[in-house]
Amino acid sequence: MFWRSGDTPRSRTSRLIWSYAPDWLVAIIFAVAFFAIDKIAPFHRQFSLDNKSIMYPHKPDTISPSMLIVIAFAVPVVFIFVISVFVRRSWFDLHQGWLGCVLALALTIVITDTLKITVGRHRPDFISRCQIDISEGVPTDPPLGLSSVALCTQKNLKILYDGMKSFPSGHSSLSFAGMTFLSLYLAGKLHLYDRRGHTLKAFIVLIPLLGAALVAVSRTVDYRHHWQDVLVGSLIGIATAYFSYRHYYPSLSSPIAHRPYSPRIPADDAPGMGPAGGILPGPTGFRPSDDADPDLAFDRDSPLSGRGGSIKHHHHLPRHGAAHNGHPTSHEYGSEVVDARTVNGSHEFTDPSSRYGGNGPSSSVAAPYHARYLHDDSQTTTGTSQRPS
């Protein structure tokens, strides 16, 4: 954790909450924007009465809007809660997981609805929704022209306008946004890309994506979307989920993929944490979170903790400010060894080209005991550290 001199737990919690207020505000703004955009009539695109791709029957949804909310929102939220609270035991991880998921869904729904209104593509069941009057004979397209909604006798404008919102698929985009975020969250906790090829881990991570795919396919079965609508909607959901996940969590290939980035709280007067009022060094100003495991006890047995052999813990580092007598401490990541030395009460880690603060070959990053130890697989670390016997 990070603190100012004289900070109390309550004041730190208050500062932590306010540091993420802009993120929640953006998500709320996107959600409100969706309801405003959804009231706009879609573009009235002309159509041909001979177009068989829009002549399918109008039928009920297999996945209703309420079921979609459960799949895309409730399921990820519940799983993130269970894993972060009962497995990780980190309220900060819970906050970051929920925030990332909500942001992904909010972005997705605004992007999707904006495209629906702008494009105005007809659904496969549009002619059925239109209810064209054929009492005086079957109408035909004007010579060298197309027909318009003026032929429709549908009294319920909601049904009619919804028939002009085929592209892209909202069910597909939302289900893939929620389920992809959950898959990424699980992949990080399980350390899917630890270069050991665990098939069971991959299967667990792919289950949410399979659920999203079934939702997407149901939209073509119900004649609500063309396959292009489903494909583009799915890609939108995947893209927003990845964007939101990486906003709060490191890469899945990181040795600390199970931890969110550290809280956005200035480390004002904490020794070894940079200038007063500064933020810990890193590509985004944060380092991965340290809430749950200050002593780097990565050798616990819980598979979802992401510690199952990913990092081999040979020595406990002294608490912040404790004497270390200048002796190096080695921490091994697979075949790599990272050298840690005490520097003025903090630890200096020799890291050839760490993306979390490294400035190139032979760069050193000074950080307190709870800083993460990273490595570059393409190079070996410098210093005198050796593989423990």
XYZ file of N, CA and C in Angstrom, residues 209-306:
294
model
N -16.143 -17.297 -23.423
C -16.193 -16.947 -24.842
C -17.156 -17.854 -25.596
N -17.230 -19.107 -25.188
C -18.187 -20.026 -25.806
C -19.614 -19.568 -25.535
N -19.874 -19.120 -24.308
C -21.202 -18.601 -23.986
C -21.560 -17.393 -24.827
N -20.598 -16.484 -25.006
C -20.841 -15.304 -25.838
C -21.102 -15.702 -27.284
N -20.374 -16.700 -27.777
C -20.569 -17.155 -29.157
C -21.966 -17.733 -29.352
N -22.469 -18.454 -28.368
C -23.819 -19.012 -28.471
C -24.871 -17.907 -28.516
N -24.658 -16.857 -27.734
C -25.581 -15.715 -27.778
C -25.558 -15.078 -29.161
N -24.375 -14.904 -29.711
C -24.241 -14.280 -31.029
C -24.913 -15.117 -32.113
N -24.701 -16.430 -32.076
C -25.298 -17.305 -33.089
C -26.820 -17.295 -32.995
N -27.347 -17.174 -31.785
C -28.807 -17.164 -31.617
C -29.459 -16.008 -32.362
N -28.728 -14.949 -32.606
C -29.297 -13.787 -33.297
C -29.552 -14.078 -34.776
N -28.764 -14.958 -35.354
C -29.037 -15.362 -36.740
C -30.142 -16.408 -36.786
N -30.219 -17.251 -35.769
C -31.278 -18.261 -35.700
C -32.642 -17.596 -35.548
N -32.681 -16.481 -34.826
C -33.937 -15.747 -34.608
C -34.272 -14.805 -35.759
N -33.439 -14.771 -36.781
C -33.617 -13.857 -37.918
C -33.604 -12.393 -37.486
N -32.800 -12.099 -36.477
C -32.685 -10.712 -36.018
C -31.474 -10.003 -36.619
N -30.500 -10.774 -37.079
C -29.282 -10.159 -37.612
C -28.722 -10.974 -38.767
N -28.058 -10.261 -39.658
C -27.272 -10.903 -40.696
C -25.929 -11.315 -40.088
N -25.230 -12.230 -40.743
C -23.983 -12.721 -40.159
C -22.949 -11.611 -40.036
N -22.980 -10.641 -40.955
C -22.018 -9.534 -40.856
C -22.260 -8.704 -39.600
N -23.540 -8.545 -39.227
C -23.876 -7.791 -38.018
C -23.303 -8.473 -36.782
N -23.434 -9.786 -36.747
C -22.946 -10.567 -35.610
C -21.422 -10.516 -35.534
N -20.769 -10.630 -36.674
C -19.305 -10.612 -36.698
C -18.760 -9.279 -36.204
N -19.273 -8.185 -36.744
C -18.777 -6.864 -36.347
C -19.115 -6.577 -34.886
N -20.312 -6.938 -34.456
C -20.684 -6.738 -33.061
C -19.763 -7.489 -32.119
N -19.425 -8.714 -32.474
C -18.517 -9.512 -31.644
C -17.140 -8.867 -31.557
N -16.644 -8.367 -32.677
C -15.326 -7.718 -32.685
C -15.325 -6.449 -31.838
N -16.424 -5.704 -31.870
C -16.522 -4.499 -31.038
C -16.441 -4.873 -29.564
N -17.185 -5.902 -29.171
C -17.163 -6.335 -27.780
C -15.796 -6.806 -27.333
N -15.115 -7.569 -28.172
C -13.776 -8.059 -27.842
C -12.797 -6.898 -27.699
N -12.883 -5.937 -28.621
C -11.951 -4.800 -28.600
C -12.138 -3.939 -27.356
N -13.373 -3.619 -27.003
C -13.615 -2.779 -25.828
C -13.251 -3.506 -24.541
N -13.472 -4.812 -24.500
C -13.110 -5.584 -23.314
C -11.598 -5.592 -23.118
N -10.856 -5.790 -24.194
C -9.392 -5.792 -24.092
C -8.877 -4.412 -23.689
N -9.449 -3.376 -24.308
C -9.047 -2.010 -23.965
C -9.276 -1.733 -22.483
N -10.441 -2.096 -21.979
C -10.774 -1.821 -20.580
C -9.928 -2.661 -19.633
N -9.698 -3.912 -19.987
C -8.894 -4.772 -19.116
C -7.467 -4.250 -18.987
N -6.838 -3.915 -20.112
C -5.463 -3.431 -20.069
C -5.355 -2.051 -19.433
N -6.473 -1.361 -19.279
C -6.471 -0.069 -18.616
C -6.184 -0.226 -17.127
N -6.509 -1.389 -16.563
C -6.368 -1.597 -15.123
C -5.512 -2.805 -14.753
N -5.155 -3.631 -15.727
C -4.372 -4.835 -15.440
C -3.199 -4.944 -16.411
N -2.097 -5.579 -15.978
C -0.943 -5.752 -16.871
C -1.191 -6.826 -17.922
N -0.226 -6.993 -18.800
C -0.323 -7.994 -19.859
C -0.465 -9.396 -19.276
N -1.150 -10.265 -20.004
C -1.330 -11.641 -19.542
C -0.017 -12.408 -19.508
N 0.982 -11.940 -20.219
C 2.287 -12.596 -20.203
C 3.167 -12.113 -19.057
N 2.692 -11.139 -18.301
C 3.459 -10.611 -17.178
C 3.503 -11.623 -16.041
N 4.615 -11.715 -15.314
C 4.676 -12.614 -14.157
C 3.756 -12.180 -13.027
N 3.226 -10.982 -13.091
C 2.278 -10.504 -12.083
C 0.941 -10.179 -12.739
N 0.541 -11.007 -13.695
C -0.706 -10.769 -14.422
C -1.928 -10.862 -13.528
N -1.802 -11.501 -12.371
C -2.949 -11.665 -11.476
C -3.223 -10.418 -10.635
N -2.373 -9.395 -10.737
C -2.532 -8.200 -9.910
C -2.915 -6.994 -10.751
N -3.852 -6.176 -10.288
C -4.140 -4.922 -11.000
C -3.008 -3.933 -10.795
N -2.981 -2.886 -11.616
C -2.025 -1.811 -11.391
C -2.291 -1.185 -10.030
N -1.256 -0.598 -9.442
C -1.360 -0.051 -8.098
C -2.312 1.131 -8.032
N -2.816 1.438 -6.843
C -3.713 2.590 -6.671
C -3.072 3.882 -7.138
N -3.910 4.798 -7.598
C -3.428 6.088 -8.115
C -3.249 7.096 -6.992
N -2.467 6.761 -6.012
C -2.292 7.669 -4.884
C -0.851 8.133 -4.854
N -0.592 9.442 -4.847
C 0.780 9.944 -4.813
C 1.522 9.431 -3.600
N 2.736 8.999 -3.798
C 3.570 8.521 -2.700
C 4.377 9.691 -2.161
N 3.698 10.648 -1.525
C 4.299 11.934 -1.186
C 5.599 11.835 -0.405
N 5.487 11.256 0.795
C 6.648 11.282 1.677
C 7.191 9.898 1.975
N 6.723 8.908 1.237
C 7.194 7.557 1.506
C 8.631 7.404 1.029
N 9.549 6.918 1.892
C 10.951 6.790 1.499
C 11.113 5.877 0.294
N 12.040 6.254 -0.581
C 12.356 5.407 -1.708
C 11.296 5.359 -2.772
N 10.309 6.277 -2.730
C 9.212 6.217 -3.679
C 9.208 7.414 -4.595
N 10.342 8.042 -4.767
C 10.420 9.126 -5.735
C 10.150 10.464 -5.093
N 10.066 11.522 -5.904
C 9.855 12.865 -5.400
C 8.533 12.995 -4.667
N 8.465 13.974 -3.780
C 7.218 14.211 -3.055
C 6.113 14.520 -4.035
N 4.982 13.908 -3.797
C 3.843 14.129 -4.671
C 3.917 13.347 -5.949
N 4.957 12.528 -6.126
C 5.108 11.780 -7.373
C 4.359 10.469 -7.342
N 4.347 9.824 -8.503
C 3.718 8.526 -8.637
C 4.807 7.507 -8.909
N 4.598 6.286 -8.486
C 5.590 5.262 -8.751
C 5.882 5.169 -10.238
N 7.135 4.928 -10.615
C 7.489 4.895 -12.036
C 6.801 3.759 -12.758
N 6.563 3.944 -14.045
C 5.925 2.926 -14.863
C 5.362 3.555 -16.099
N 4.924 2.752 -17.068
C 4.449 3.286 -18.339
C 3.202 4.114 -18.205
N 2.394 3.839 -17.171
C 1.172 4.615 -16.994
C 1.157 5.344 -15.664
N 2.283 5.362 -14.964
C 2.329 6.018 -13.671
C 1.994 5.087 -12.532
N 1.724 3.819 -12.788
C 1.354 2.895 -11.731
C 2.234 1.654 -11.791
N 2.302 0.990 -10.669
C 2.896 -0.336 -10.661
C 1.810 -1.326 -10.273
N 1.966 -2.590 -10.655
C 0.949 -3.561 -10.289
C 0.728 -3.602 -8.793
N -0.500 -3.878 -8.410
C -0.946 -3.760 -7.034
C -0.278 -4.745 -6.105
N -0.207 -4.341 -4.875
C 0.487 -5.101 -3.877
C -0.366 -5.391 -2.663
N -1.680 -5.185 -2.783
C -2.535 -5.229 -1.610
C -2.460 -6.549 -0.849
N -2.580 -7.669 -1.594
C -2.833 -8.928 -0.921
C -1.568 -9.624 -0.426
N -0.426 -9.432 -1.097
C 0.746 -10.225 -0.784
C 1.992 -9.370 -0.627
N 2.139 -8.632 0.458
C 3.287 -7.746 0.612
C 4.613 -8.476 0.699
N 4.608 -9.741 1.064
C 5.865 -10.471 1.208
C 6.173 -11.350 0.008
N 5.441 -11.187 -1.078
C 5.704 -11.944 -2.295
C 5.592 -13.439 -2.070
N 4.606 -13.863 -1.297
C 4.426 -15.292 -1.043
C 3.669 -15.920 -2.196
N 4.367 -16.103 -3.320
C 3.724 -16.587 -4.537
C 3.611 -18.109 -4.580
N 4.094 -18.777 -3.543
C 4.127 -20.229 -3.603
C 2.921 -20.852 -2.921
N 1.800 -20.123 -2.822
C 0.596 -20.693 -2.245
C -0.034 -21.664 -3.226
N -0.927 -22.495 -2.726
C -1.452 -23.579 -3.544
C -2.660 -23.203 -4.374
N -3.321 -22.092 -4.069
C -4.557 -21.767 -4.773
C -4.312 -21.554 -6.253
N -4.964 -22.343 -7.142
C -4.703 -22.202 -8.578
C -5.145 -20.875 -9.138
N -6.206 -20.291 -8.589
C -6.702 -19.026 -9.107
C -5.904 -17.845 -8.601
N -5.021 -18.065 -7.642
C -4.227 -16.952 -7.140
C -3.141 -16.553 -8.111
N -2.862 -17.413 -9.093
C -1.836 -17.104 -10.076
C -0.434 -17.264 -9.528
